[in-house]
Amino acid sequence: MDYPAEYFKAIEYIRSKVDQMLTLIGTLPLRPEELDDTTLIDLDPIGIVTESFGQVLAHLSDTNQQLDMAKREIRAIFDSMDAAVVVLNDDGSIDDCNRQAREWLFHNRDYADLIDQPLAAVCVCSDDVQSRMAAGQLDECEFEFDGRHLQVVASDIHDAQNNQVKKVFICFDITRQKNIESSLQLYAKVFANTADGIAITSSKARFLEVNDAFCRITGYSAEELLGNTPRLLESGRHDAEFFAAIQRSLDQCGHWQGEILDRAKDGRIIPLLQAVSAVRDAQGAISHYITIVTDITSLKETQTRLDFLAHHDPLTELPNRLLFTARLEHAIERAARDHDIFGLLFIDLDRFKTINDSLGHQFGDRLLIAVATRLRSLVRRADTIARLGGDEFVVLLERLHIPGEATTLANKIVQAMRQPFLLHDTELHIGCSIGITLYPEDGGDAVTLLKNADAAMYRVKDSGRDGYRKFSPDLSEAADEKLTLENALRLAVRNNGLTLHYQPIIDLQQQRIIAVEALARWPHAERGTVPPDQFIPLAEETKLILPLGEWVAGEAITQFTRWRTQGIAPDYISINASGMQLFHPGFADTLFELLREHQLEGRHLQVELTENVLMRDINSCRHVLDRLRDHGIRIAIDDFGTGYSSLAYLKQLPIDVLKIDRSFVRDIPGDANDCAIAEAIIGMAQNLGMDTVAEGVETTEQEHFLTHIGCSKVQGYYYAKPLTATDFATFHRRFSG
Ligand code: C2E
Ligand code: MG
Ligand code: MG
């Protein structure tokens, strides 16, 4: 008899499903023997035919029941699987699928809607996957669908004739596994590439893992570290309590963070910022420690540098005033306690300002560095040398055995500073003035000791510089006196308390007074007439030179016009101006205004400036001088030869006259050297198209020599001292008459 077609179909269907389940998942509760027992699987249809029909039918119905049962069982298992299963016919249409497949792949569409539909039509995913679906090539692949990472295992179903009739796809959700994998990869990357050193140690503090940065920072290779303990890195800079505190913190709160000094493999001490965290297992016991270290060497260096800069002079790297005062105060405390004495030297360089002004600040800076070096070589290491600013240095001499040690050192320094400094092939002669105080005799506190040393130093300056002097109480009066003098000068400038004296400038060839120089005087009630050498520097220091200079110009021009109306008419009047005036914005305009007021042409006025002023800032200088020259005002260089003028430099400025300094005139014609200098200056001036005036001519011999070498314009006591306005008028009449 013929068996119904469904019979074979059912057998084949179940058989294939069971096979698939068993081979692919391996977890089905059915065993092949159970199916064997139904005698269906190995049943030979031909054998059955020979049985009686009734038997066969009964058998069949029995078998069908069992088949139904097995089908339901399988369906239940099928739908409860944690994998999406899709059975495809060989034309690519869906033959069957489980609940999970509907949820994961088909957006929970009804089962009925899916069956017989082409898979590619109902599962909308990436083109790539879709084309593989269509081609039935999804075997052993992974793809992402709807945020799920799926792994597909495929296998073929064969019919009894071993023809492939269907394909089963089973998709497992491996999203979680993938996520863990990728975060692990990320952790590994971070671990390997971070700039911070990371070490994982066991609960027994043995290195289990270290990253590259940890090796780089410590200088050890991973092989050298692994298995070792962090003791390998101990610097010996921390005591047992330090490490005990770390351990306590780890035990109590599972964490420690702080700065630590470790020792690198090459012996170098490395400052580290370190964070240690304890990792606990499920039972709460510490399983690992994770240590993260940041190398803060450069941070520390910057900090040290900043600290240094705050307390040192950046140029000479000597302690600055701040640090010096601290050390001085400390020395006072110590000496007071130990009934000890110490000394303080206040050093001020001589002629530094001249060099700085004429040769430039860069030169000045180099000179200061050289001075600092020389000073360092003279004092004991225990003594402090500091630069208080400008060209002021101080030395603190602690633990003096005898007070005389301070003066001995001062003498040594003075001698040493007399030796020339060689900078850029230029020999510079400076020298210094030193004031000395001793604790406790010259002061009990830092301020007094410094102030009195400064006063002693000033006394050295006043008496010709280049020396040292120990403070004595009368010197502090001198300092007070300076203050009194300053106040008196202020009053004198304000209240018209100054006068001018006038010295003629004579042209020997023309035998006439060609000009007159105005020189300031300060008649003082108690001191008599104070000479300008004493009050001009003070006026410059206090900026009083600005109103003072303005007054001089006004007074000189007024006097000059007054003389002219009296028929006393030299060609021009010459006034002296200091640098502060020249660089003051209103300088030229004030002069123009005065000339206009007195209806005087510019050629009747000459301004005398010293070399150093001119060397200070060529551009600003030229700007002002060009304006003066445009107005016809004459420009003279005063005291020529005493500065460090460069000729090329002077050539750029509109200069009419060089006034040869008195110091070169004094010893001619006796001193061959001075004669040569005077002659050279005159020759040079002629070359540059400038006129010359010799200052300080006191003898006939000087006059003869000067005329002989081509300088016929002279000024000096030989002809006339600076005179009052009235005396000048008399002198002029007599000379001309
Ligand atoms: P200076 O401009 O070189 O003036 C010449 C100085 O030499 C004057 O000194 C004058 O009295 C002195 N002298 C002139 N002939 C002889 C001589 O034959 N033998 C000697 N031994 N000395 C002579 P004084 O008046 O004491 O002035 C000194 C300096 O003070 C001036 O030098 C000038 O640089 C400055 N000065 C004077 N008045 C003023 C002023 O109004 N403003 C500014 N900024 N400086 C002034
Ligand atoms: Mg002068
Ligand atoms: Mg002069």
Coordinates of C-alpha atoms in Angstrom, one line a residue, residues 148-646:
R148 CA 22.3 43.0 18.4
H149 CA 25.5 41.2 17.6
L150 CA 24.5 37.9 16.1
Q151 CA 26.6 34.8 15.3
V152 CA 25.1 32.5 12.7
V153 CA 25.6 28.8 12.4
A154 CA 24.0 27.2 9.4
S155 CA 23.5 23.7 8.3
D156 CA 21.8 21.8 5.6
I157 CA 18.8 19.4 5.9
H158 CA 18.8 16.4 3.5
D159 CA 15.9 14.2 2.5
A160 CA 16.0 10.5 2.6
Q161 CA 17.8 10.5 -0.7
N162 CA 20.3 12.7 0.8
N163 CA 19.2 15.7 -1.4
Q164 CA 19.6 19.0 0.3
V165 CA 16.1 20.4 0.8
K166 CA 16.4 22.9 3.5
K167 CA 18.8 25.1 5.4
V168 CA 18.7 25.9 9.1
F169 CA 20.2 29.0 10.5
I170 CA 20.7 29.4 14.2
C171 CA 21.6 32.9 15.4
F172 CA 23.2 33.4 18.8
D173 CA 23.2 36.8 20.5
I174 CA 26.8 37.5 21.3
T175 CA 26.3 41.3 22.0
R176 CA 27.4 41.1 25.6
Q177 CA 30.5 39.1 24.8
K178 CA 31.3 41.6 22.0
N179 CA 30.9 44.5 24.4
I180 CA 33.2 43.0 27.0
E181 CA 35.7 42.2 24.3
S182 CA 35.8 45.8 23.0
S183 CA 36.0 47.3 26.4
L184 CA 38.8 45.0 27.2
Q185 CA 40.6 46.0 24.1
L186 CA 40.0 49.6 25.1
Y187 CA 41.4 49.0 28.5
A188 CA 44.4 47.3 27.1
K189 CA 45.0 50.3 24.8
V190 CA 44.7 52.8 27.6
F191 CA 46.9 50.7 29.8
A192 CA 49.6 50.5 27.1
N193 CA 49.5 54.0 25.8
T194 CA 48.8 56.3 28.7
A195 CA 51.5 58.8 29.7
D196 CA 51.0 57.8 33.3
G197 CA 52.8 54.7 34.6
I198 CA 50.4 52.0 35.7
A199 CA 51.3 48.9 37.7
I200 CA 49.1 46.1 38.9
T201 CA 50.5 44.3 41.9
S202 CA 49.2 41.2 43.7
S203 CA 47.8 41.4 47.2
K204 CA 51.4 40.4 48.2
A205 CA 52.6 43.5 46.4
R206 CA 54.4 41.7 43.6
F207 CA 54.3 43.4 40.1
L208 CA 51.9 41.4 37.9
E209 CA 51.6 43.9 35.1
V210 CA 53.3 47.2 34.2
N211 CA 52.7 49.4 31.2
D212 CA 55.3 51.1 29.0
A213 CA 55.1 54.4 30.8
F214 CA 55.8 52.7 34.1
C215 CA 58.9 51.2 32.6
R216 CA 60.0 54.5 31.0
I217 CA 59.5 56.4 34.3
T218 CA 61.4 53.9 36.4
G219 CA 63.9 52.9 33.9
Y220 CA 63.3 49.2 34.5
S221 CA 62.1 46.8 31.8
A222 CA 58.8 44.9 32.4
E223 CA 60.9 41.7 32.8
E224 CA 62.9 43.3 35.6
L225 CA 59.8 44.5 37.4
L226 CA 57.5 41.6 37.1
G227 CA 57.7 39.3 40.2
N228 CA 59.5 42.0 42.1
T229 CA 58.0 44.3 44.7
P230 CA 57.9 48.1 44.7
R231 CA 60.8 47.9 47.2
L232 CA 63.0 47.8 44.1
L233 CA 62.1 51.5 43.6
E234 CA 62.6 52.7 47.1
S235 CA 64.7 55.8 47.3
G236 CA 65.5 55.7 51.0
R237 CA 64.0 59.2 51.2
H238 CA 61.0 58.1 53.3
D239 CA 60.9 56.6 56.7
A240 CA 58.9 53.5 57.8
E241 CA 56.1 55.7 59.1
F242 CA 55.5 57.1 55.6
F243 CA 54.9 53.6 54.2
A244 CA 52.9 52.6 57.2
A245 CA 50.6 55.5 56.6
I246 CA 50.1 54.5 53.0
Q247 CA 49.2 51.0 54.1
R248 CA 46.8 52.3 56.7
S249 CA 45.0 54.4 54.2
L250 CA 44.7 51.5 51.8
D251 CA 43.3 49.2 54.5
Q252 CA 40.9 51.8 55.7
C253 CA 39.6 53.4 52.6
G254 CA 41.1 51.4 49.8
H255 CA 43.0 54.4 48.4
W256 CA 46.2 56.4 48.8
Q257 CA 47.4 59.4 46.9
G258 CA 50.4 61.6 47.4
E259 CA 53.9 62.6 46.3
I260 CA 56.6 60.1 46.7
L261 CA 60.3 60.0 45.8
D262 CA 61.3 56.8 44.0
R263 CA 64.7 55.8 42.7
A264 CA 65.0 55.0 39.0
K265 CA 67.2 52.2 37.8
D266 CA 70.0 54.6 37.0
G267 CA 70.0 55.9 40.6
R268 CA 68.2 59.1 39.8
I269 CA 65.6 60.2 42.3
I270 CA 62.2 60.7 40.6
P271 CA 59.5 62.7 42.2
L272 CA 56.2 61.0 41.5
L273 CA 52.6 61.8 42.1
Q274 CA 51.2 58.4 43.0
A275 CA 47.7 57.0 43.4
V276 CA 47.2 53.5 44.7
S277 CA 43.9 51.7 44.8
A278 CA 43.1 48.4 46.4
V279 CA 41.0 46.0 44.3
R280 CA 38.8 43.6 46.3
D281 CA 37.4 40.2 45.2
A282 CA 33.8 39.0 45.7
Q283 CA 34.6 38.0 49.2
G284 CA 35.9 41.5 50.0
A285 CA 39.5 40.5 50.4
I286 CA 42.2 42.5 48.6
S287 CA 43.2 40.8 45.4
H288 CA 45.2 43.4 43.7
Y289 CA 46.6 46.9 43.9
I290 CA 46.5 49.3 41.0
T291 CA 49.2 52.0 41.1
I292 CA 49.2 55.0 38.8
V293 CA 52.3 57.2 38.9
T294 CA 52.9 60.6 37.2
D295 CA 56.5 61.8 36.8
I296 CA 56.5 65.3 38.3
T297 CA 60.2 66.0 37.8
S298 CA 59.8 68.9 35.4
L299 CA 56.9 70.3 37.6
K300 CA 59.3 70.1 40.6
E301 CA 62.0 71.8 38.6
T302 CA 59.7 74.6 37.5
Q303 CA 58.7 75.0 41.1
T304 CA 62.3 75.2 42.3
R305 CA 63.1 77.6 39.5
L306 CA 60.2 79.9 40.4
D307 CA 61.3 79.7 44.0
F308 CA 64.8 80.6 42.9
L309 CA 63.6 83.5 40.8
A310 CA 61.5 85.0 43.6
H311 CA 64.6 85.1 45.8
H312 CA 67.4 85.8 43.3
D313 CA 68.4 88.5 40.9
P314 CA 67.9 87.0 37.5
L315 CA 70.9 88.7 36.0
T316 CA 73.6 87.7 38.4
E317 CA 71.8 84.9 40.1
L318 CA 72.8 86.4 43.4
P319 CA 70.2 86.5 46.2
N320 CA 68.0 89.5 45.9
R321 CA 66.9 92.0 48.5
L322 CA 64.1 89.8 49.8
L323 CA 66.3 86.8 50.4
F324 CA 69.1 89.0 51.7
T325 CA 66.9 90.7 54.3
A326 CA 65.6 87.3 55.4
R327 CA 69.2 86.1 55.9
L328 CA 70.2 89.3 57.6
E329 CA 67.3 89.0 60.1
H330 CA 68.3 85.4 60.7
A331 CA 71.9 86.5 61.3
I332 CA 70.7 89.1 63.8
E333 CA 68.6 86.5 65.7
R334 CA 71.5 84.1 65.8
A335 CA 74.1 86.7 66.8
A336 CA 71.8 88.1 69.5
R337 CA 71.4 84.6 71.0
D338 CA 75.1 83.7 70.7
H339 CA 76.4 87.1 71.7
D340 CA 78.2 87.1 68.4
I341 CA 79.2 89.9 66.0
F342 CA 78.8 90.0 62.2
G343 CA 79.6 92.5 59.5
L344 CA 77.8 94.1 56.5
L345 CA 79.5 95.6 53.5
F346 CA 77.5 97.9 51.3
I347 CA 79.1 98.1 47.9
D348 CA 78.3 100.6 45.1
L349 CA 80.2 100.6 41.9
D350 CA 82.0 103.7 40.7
R351 CA 81.4 105.0 37.2
F352 CA 78.9 102.2 36.5
K353 CA 76.2 104.7 35.4
T354 CA 78.6 106.3 32.9
I355 CA 79.4 102.9 31.3
N356 CA 75.8 101.8 31.3
D357 CA 74.7 105.1 29.7
S358 CA 77.4 105.3 27.1
L359 CA 78.0 101.7 26.1
G360 CA 74.4 100.4 26.5
H361 CA 72.5 98.3 28.9
Q362 CA 73.7 95.0 27.4
F363 CA 77.2 96.0 28.2
G364 CA 76.2 97.1 31.6
D365 CA 74.5 93.8 32.3
R366 CA 77.6 91.9 31.3
L367 CA 79.7 94.0 33.5
L368 CA 77.4 93.4 36.5
I369 CA 77.7 89.6 35.9
A370 CA 81.4 89.9 35.8
V371 CA 81.4 92.0 39.0
A372 CA 79.2 89.3 40.7
T373 CA 81.6 86.6 39.6
R374 CA 84.6 88.5 41.0
L375 CA 82.8 89.2 44.2
R376 CA 82.0 85.5 44.6
S377 CA 85.6 84.6 44.3
L378 CA 86.5 86.9 47.2
V379 CA 84.1 85.9 49.9
R380 CA 83.8 82.7 51.9
R381 CA 81.1 80.3 50.9
A382 CA 79.3 80.8 54.1
D383 CA 78.9 84.5 53.4
T384 CA 76.0 85.9 51.5
I385 CA 76.5 88.3 48.6
A386 CA 73.4 89.9 47.2
R387 CA 72.5 92.4 44.6
L388 CA 70.0 94.9 45.9
G389 CA 69.4 96.6 42.6
G390 CA 71.3 98.7 40.0
D391 CA 75.0 98.6 40.9
E392 CA 74.5 98.0 44.6
F393 CA 75.7 94.8 46.2
V394 CA 75.9 93.8 49.8
V395 CA 77.9 91.1 51.6
L396 CA 76.9 89.6 54.9
L397 CA 79.9 88.3 56.9
E398 CA 78.7 86.0 59.6
R399 CA 80.7 84.7 62.5
L400 CA 83.4 87.3 62.5
H401 CA 86.4 86.4 64.7
I402 CA 87.6 89.9 64.9
P403 CA 85.8 93.1 63.7
G404 CA 88.9 93.9 61.6
E405 CA 87.9 91.0 59.2
A406 CA 85.2 93.2 57.7
T407 CA 87.6 96.0 56.7
T408 CA 90.2 93.4 55.5
L409 CA 87.6 92.0 53.1
A410 CA 86.4 95.5 52.1
N411 CA 90.0 96.4 51.2
K412 CA 90.4 93.2 49.2
I413 CA 87.2 94.0 47.3
V414 CA 88.3 97.6 46.5
Q415 CA 91.7 96.3 45.2
A416 CA 90.0 93.7 43.1
M417 CA 87.5 96.1 41.6
R418 CA 90.3 98.4 40.5
Q419 CA 91.5 95.7 38.2
P420 CA 90.1 96.3 34.7
F421 CA 87.3 94.2 33.4
L422 CA 87.7 92.9 29.9
L423 CA 84.4 92.8 28.0
H424 CA 84.3 92.3 24.2
D425 CA 87.9 93.4 23.9
T426 CA 87.1 96.6 25.8
E427 CA 89.0 97.3 29.0
L428 CA 86.7 98.8 31.5
H429 CA 87.9 100.5 34.7
I430 CA 85.3 100.9 37.4
G431 CA 86.2 100.6 41.1
C432 CA 83.8 100.6 44.0
S433 CA 82.9 102.4 47.2
I434 CA 82.1 100.3 50.3
G435 CA 80.4 101.2 53.5
I436 CA 80.8 98.9 56.5
T437 CA 78.6 98.3 59.5
L438 CA 79.0 95.8 62.4
Y439 CA 76.3 94.2 64.4
P440 CA 75.6 95.1 67.1
E441 CA 77.6 98.3 67.4
D442 CA 76.2 100.0 64.2
G443 CA 72.6 98.9 64.5
G444 CA 70.4 96.2 66.1
D445 CA 68.0 95.7 63.2
A446 CA 68.2 95.0 59.5
V447 CA 67.0 98.4 58.4
T448 CA 69.4 100.4 60.6
L449 CA 72.4 98.2 59.6
L450 CA 71.7 98.7 55.9
K451 CA 70.9 102.4 56.2
N452 CA 74.1 103.1 58.1
A453 CA 76.3 101.0 55.7
D454 CA 74.7 103.0 52.9
A455 CA 75.6 106.3 54.6
A456 CA 79.2 105.1 55.1
M457 CA 79.3 104.2 51.4
Y458 CA 78.1 107.6 50.4
R459 CA 80.8 109.2 52.5
V460 CA 83.3 107.3 50.5
K461 CA 81.7 108.6 47.3
D462 CA 81.7 112.1 48.5
S463 CA 85.4 111.9 49.3
G464 CA 86.4 110.8 45.9
R465 CA 85.1 107.2 45.6
D466 CA 87.2 104.1 45.3
G467 CA 87.6 103.1 48.9
Y468 CA 85.9 101.8 52.0
R469 CA 84.8 103.3 55.2
K470 CA 83.4 101.9 58.5
F471 CA 80.2 103.6 59.7
S472 CA 80.5 106.1 62.6
P473 CA 77.6 107.9 64.2
D474 CA 78.4 111.2 62.6
L475 CA 77.7 109.6 59.2
S476 CA 74.1 109.0 59.9
E477 CA 73.9 112.8 60.4
A478 CA 75.3 113.1 56.9
A479 CA 72.5 111.0 55.5
D480 CA 70.0 113.2 57.4
E481 CA 71.8 116.2 55.9
K482 CA 71.2 115.0 52.4
L483 CA 67.5 114.9 53.1
T484 CA 67.7 118.5 54.6
L485 CA 69.6 119.6 51.5
E486 CA 67.0 118.1 49.2
N487 CA 64.2 120.0 50.9
A488 CA 66.2 123.2 50.9
L489 CA 66.9 122.8 47.1
R490 CA 63.2 122.2 46.5
L491 CA 62.4 125.4 48.2
A492 CA 65.1 127.3 46.4
V493 CA 63.9 126.1 43.0
R494 CA 60.3 127.0 43.9
N495 CA 61.2 130.4 45.4
N496 CA 63.7 131.7 42.8
G497 CA 66.5 131.0 45.3
L498 CA 69.1 130.2 42.5
T499 CA 71.3 132.5 40.5
L500 CA 73.3 132.3 37.3
H501 CA 77.0 133.1 36.8
Y502 CA 78.4 133.7 33.4
Q503 CA 81.7 132.7 31.9
P504 CA 82.9 134.2 28.6
I505 CA 83.9 132.0 25.7
I506 CA 86.6 133.8 23.7
D507 CA 87.8 133.5 20.1
L508 CA 91.5 134.2 20.2
Q509 CA 91.7 134.8 16.4
Q510 CA 89.0 137.4 16.4
Q511 CA 90.0 138.7 19.9
R512 CA 86.4 138.9 21.0
I513 CA 83.9 137.3 23.3
I514 CA 81.9 135.2 21.0
A515 CA 79.7 133.6 23.6
V516 CA 78.8 133.2 27.3
E517 CA 78.1 130.1 29.3
A518 CA 75.4 130.2 32.0
L519 CA 76.3 128.3 35.1
A520 CA 73.9 127.7 38.0
R521 CA 74.7 128.7 41.6
W522 CA 72.8 128.1 44.8
P523 CA 73.5 130.8 47.4
H524 CA 72.7 129.1 50.7
A525 CA 72.2 131.0 53.9
E526 CA 74.4 128.7 56.0
R527 CA 76.6 127.0 53.5
G528 CA 77.5 130.0 51.3
T529 CA 77.4 129.4 47.6
V530 CA 76.7 125.7 46.8
P531 CA 78.5 124.7 43.6
P532 CA 76.5 122.9 40.8
D533 CA 78.6 119.7 41.2
Q534 CA 76.9 119.3 44.5
F535 CA 73.3 120.2 43.8
I536 CA 72.9 119.2 40.1
P537 CA 73.2 115.4 40.8
L538 CA 70.8 115.9 43.7
A539 CA 68.4 117.8 41.4
E540 CA 68.6 114.9 38.9
E541 CA 68.0 112.3 41.5
T542 CA 64.9 114.1 42.7
K543 CA 63.7 115.3 39.3
L544 CA 64.0 118.9 40.5
I545 CA 66.3 119.3 37.5
L546 CA 63.2 119.8 35.3
P547 CA 61.9 123.0 36.9
L548 CA 65.5 124.0 37.6
G549 CA 66.5 123.6 34.0
E550 CA 63.5 125.6 32.8
W551 CA 64.4 128.4 35.2
V552 CA 68.0 128.4 34.0
A553 CA 66.9 128.7 30.3
G554 CA 64.4 131.5 31.1
E555 CA 66.9 133.4 33.2
A556 CA 69.8 133.0 30.8
I557 CA 67.7 134.1 27.8
T558 CA 66.3 137.1 29.7
Q559 CA 69.7 138.2 30.8
F560 CA 71.1 137.7 27.3
T561 CA 68.4 140.0 25.8
R562 CA 68.9 142.5 28.6
W563 CA 72.6 142.7 27.7
R564 CA 71.9 143.1 24.0
T565 CA 69.8 146.2 24.7
Q566 CA 72.8 147.5 26.6
G567 CA 75.0 146.9 23.6
I568 CA 76.7 143.9 25.1
A569 CA 76.2 141.3 22.4
P570 CA 78.1 138.0 22.2
D571 CA 76.9 135.8 19.4
Y572 CA 75.0 133.4 21.7
I573 CA 74.4 132.2 25.2
S574 CA 75.2 128.6 26.1
I575 CA 73.1 126.7 28.7
N576 CA 73.8 123.2 30.2
A577 CA 71.1 120.6 30.0
S578 CA 71.0 117.2 31.6
G579 CA 69.7 113.9 30.1
M580 CA 66.5 114.0 32.0
Q581 CA 65.7 117.4 30.5
L582 CA 66.6 116.4 26.9
F583 CA 64.3 113.4 27.0
H584 CA 61.5 115.2 28.7
P585 CA 58.7 115.8 26.1
G586 CA 58.4 119.5 26.5
F587 CA 62.1 120.4 26.4
A588 CA 62.4 121.8 22.8
D589 CA 59.0 123.5 22.9
T590 CA 59.9 125.4 26.1
L591 CA 63.1 126.7 24.5
F592 CA 61.2 127.7 21.3
E593 CA 58.6 129.5 23.5
L594 CA 61.3 131.4 25.4
L595 CA 63.0 132.5 22.2
R596 CA 59.7 133.7 20.7
E597 CA 58.9 135.5 23.9
H598 CA 62.2 137.4 23.7
Q599 CA 62.0 137.8 20.0
L600 CA 65.4 136.0 19.7
E601 CA 66.6 133.9 16.9
G602 CA 67.6 130.3 17.5
R603 CA 71.3 131.0 16.6
H604 CA 71.6 133.0 19.8
L605 CA 71.2 129.9 21.9
Q606 CA 73.4 126.9 22.5
V607 CA 72.6 123.8 24.4
E608 CA 75.5 121.8 26.1
L609 CA 75.0 118.1 26.5
T610 CA 77.4 115.5 27.8
E611 CA 78.5 112.5 25.7
N612 CA 76.8 110.0 28.0
V613 CA 73.4 111.7 27.5
L614 CA 73.8 111.5 23.7
M615 CA 74.9 107.9 23.8
R616 CA 71.8 106.8 25.7
D617 CA 69.2 106.6 22.9
I618 CA 70.4 107.8 19.5
N619 CA 66.9 107.8 17.9
S620 CA 65.2 109.9 20.6
C621 CA 68.2 112.1 20.8
R622 CA 68.4 112.7 17.1
H623 CA 64.7 113.5 17.0
V624 CA 65.0 116.3 19.6
L625 CA 68.4 117.6 18.4
D626 CA 67.0 117.8 14.8
R627 CA 64.2 119.9 16.0
L628 CA 66.6 122.2 17.9
R629 CA 68.8 122.5 14.9
D630 CA 65.8 123.3 12.6
H631 CA 65.3 126.3 14.9
G632 CA 68.9 127.3 14.5
I633 CA 69.8 126.4 18.0
R634 CA 73.4 125.3 18.4
I635 CA 74.4 122.0 20.0
A636 CA 77.6 121.4 21.9
I637 CA 79.1 118.3 23.5
D638 CA 80.3 119.3 26.9
D639 CA 83.3 117.6 28.7
F640 CA 84.2 115.8 25.5
G641 CA 86.7 113.0 25.9
T642 CA 85.5 111.8 29.3
G643 CA 82.8 109.4 28.1
Y644 CA 82.9 106.5 25.7
S645 CA 81.6 108.2 22.6
S646 CA 81.8 106.4 19.4

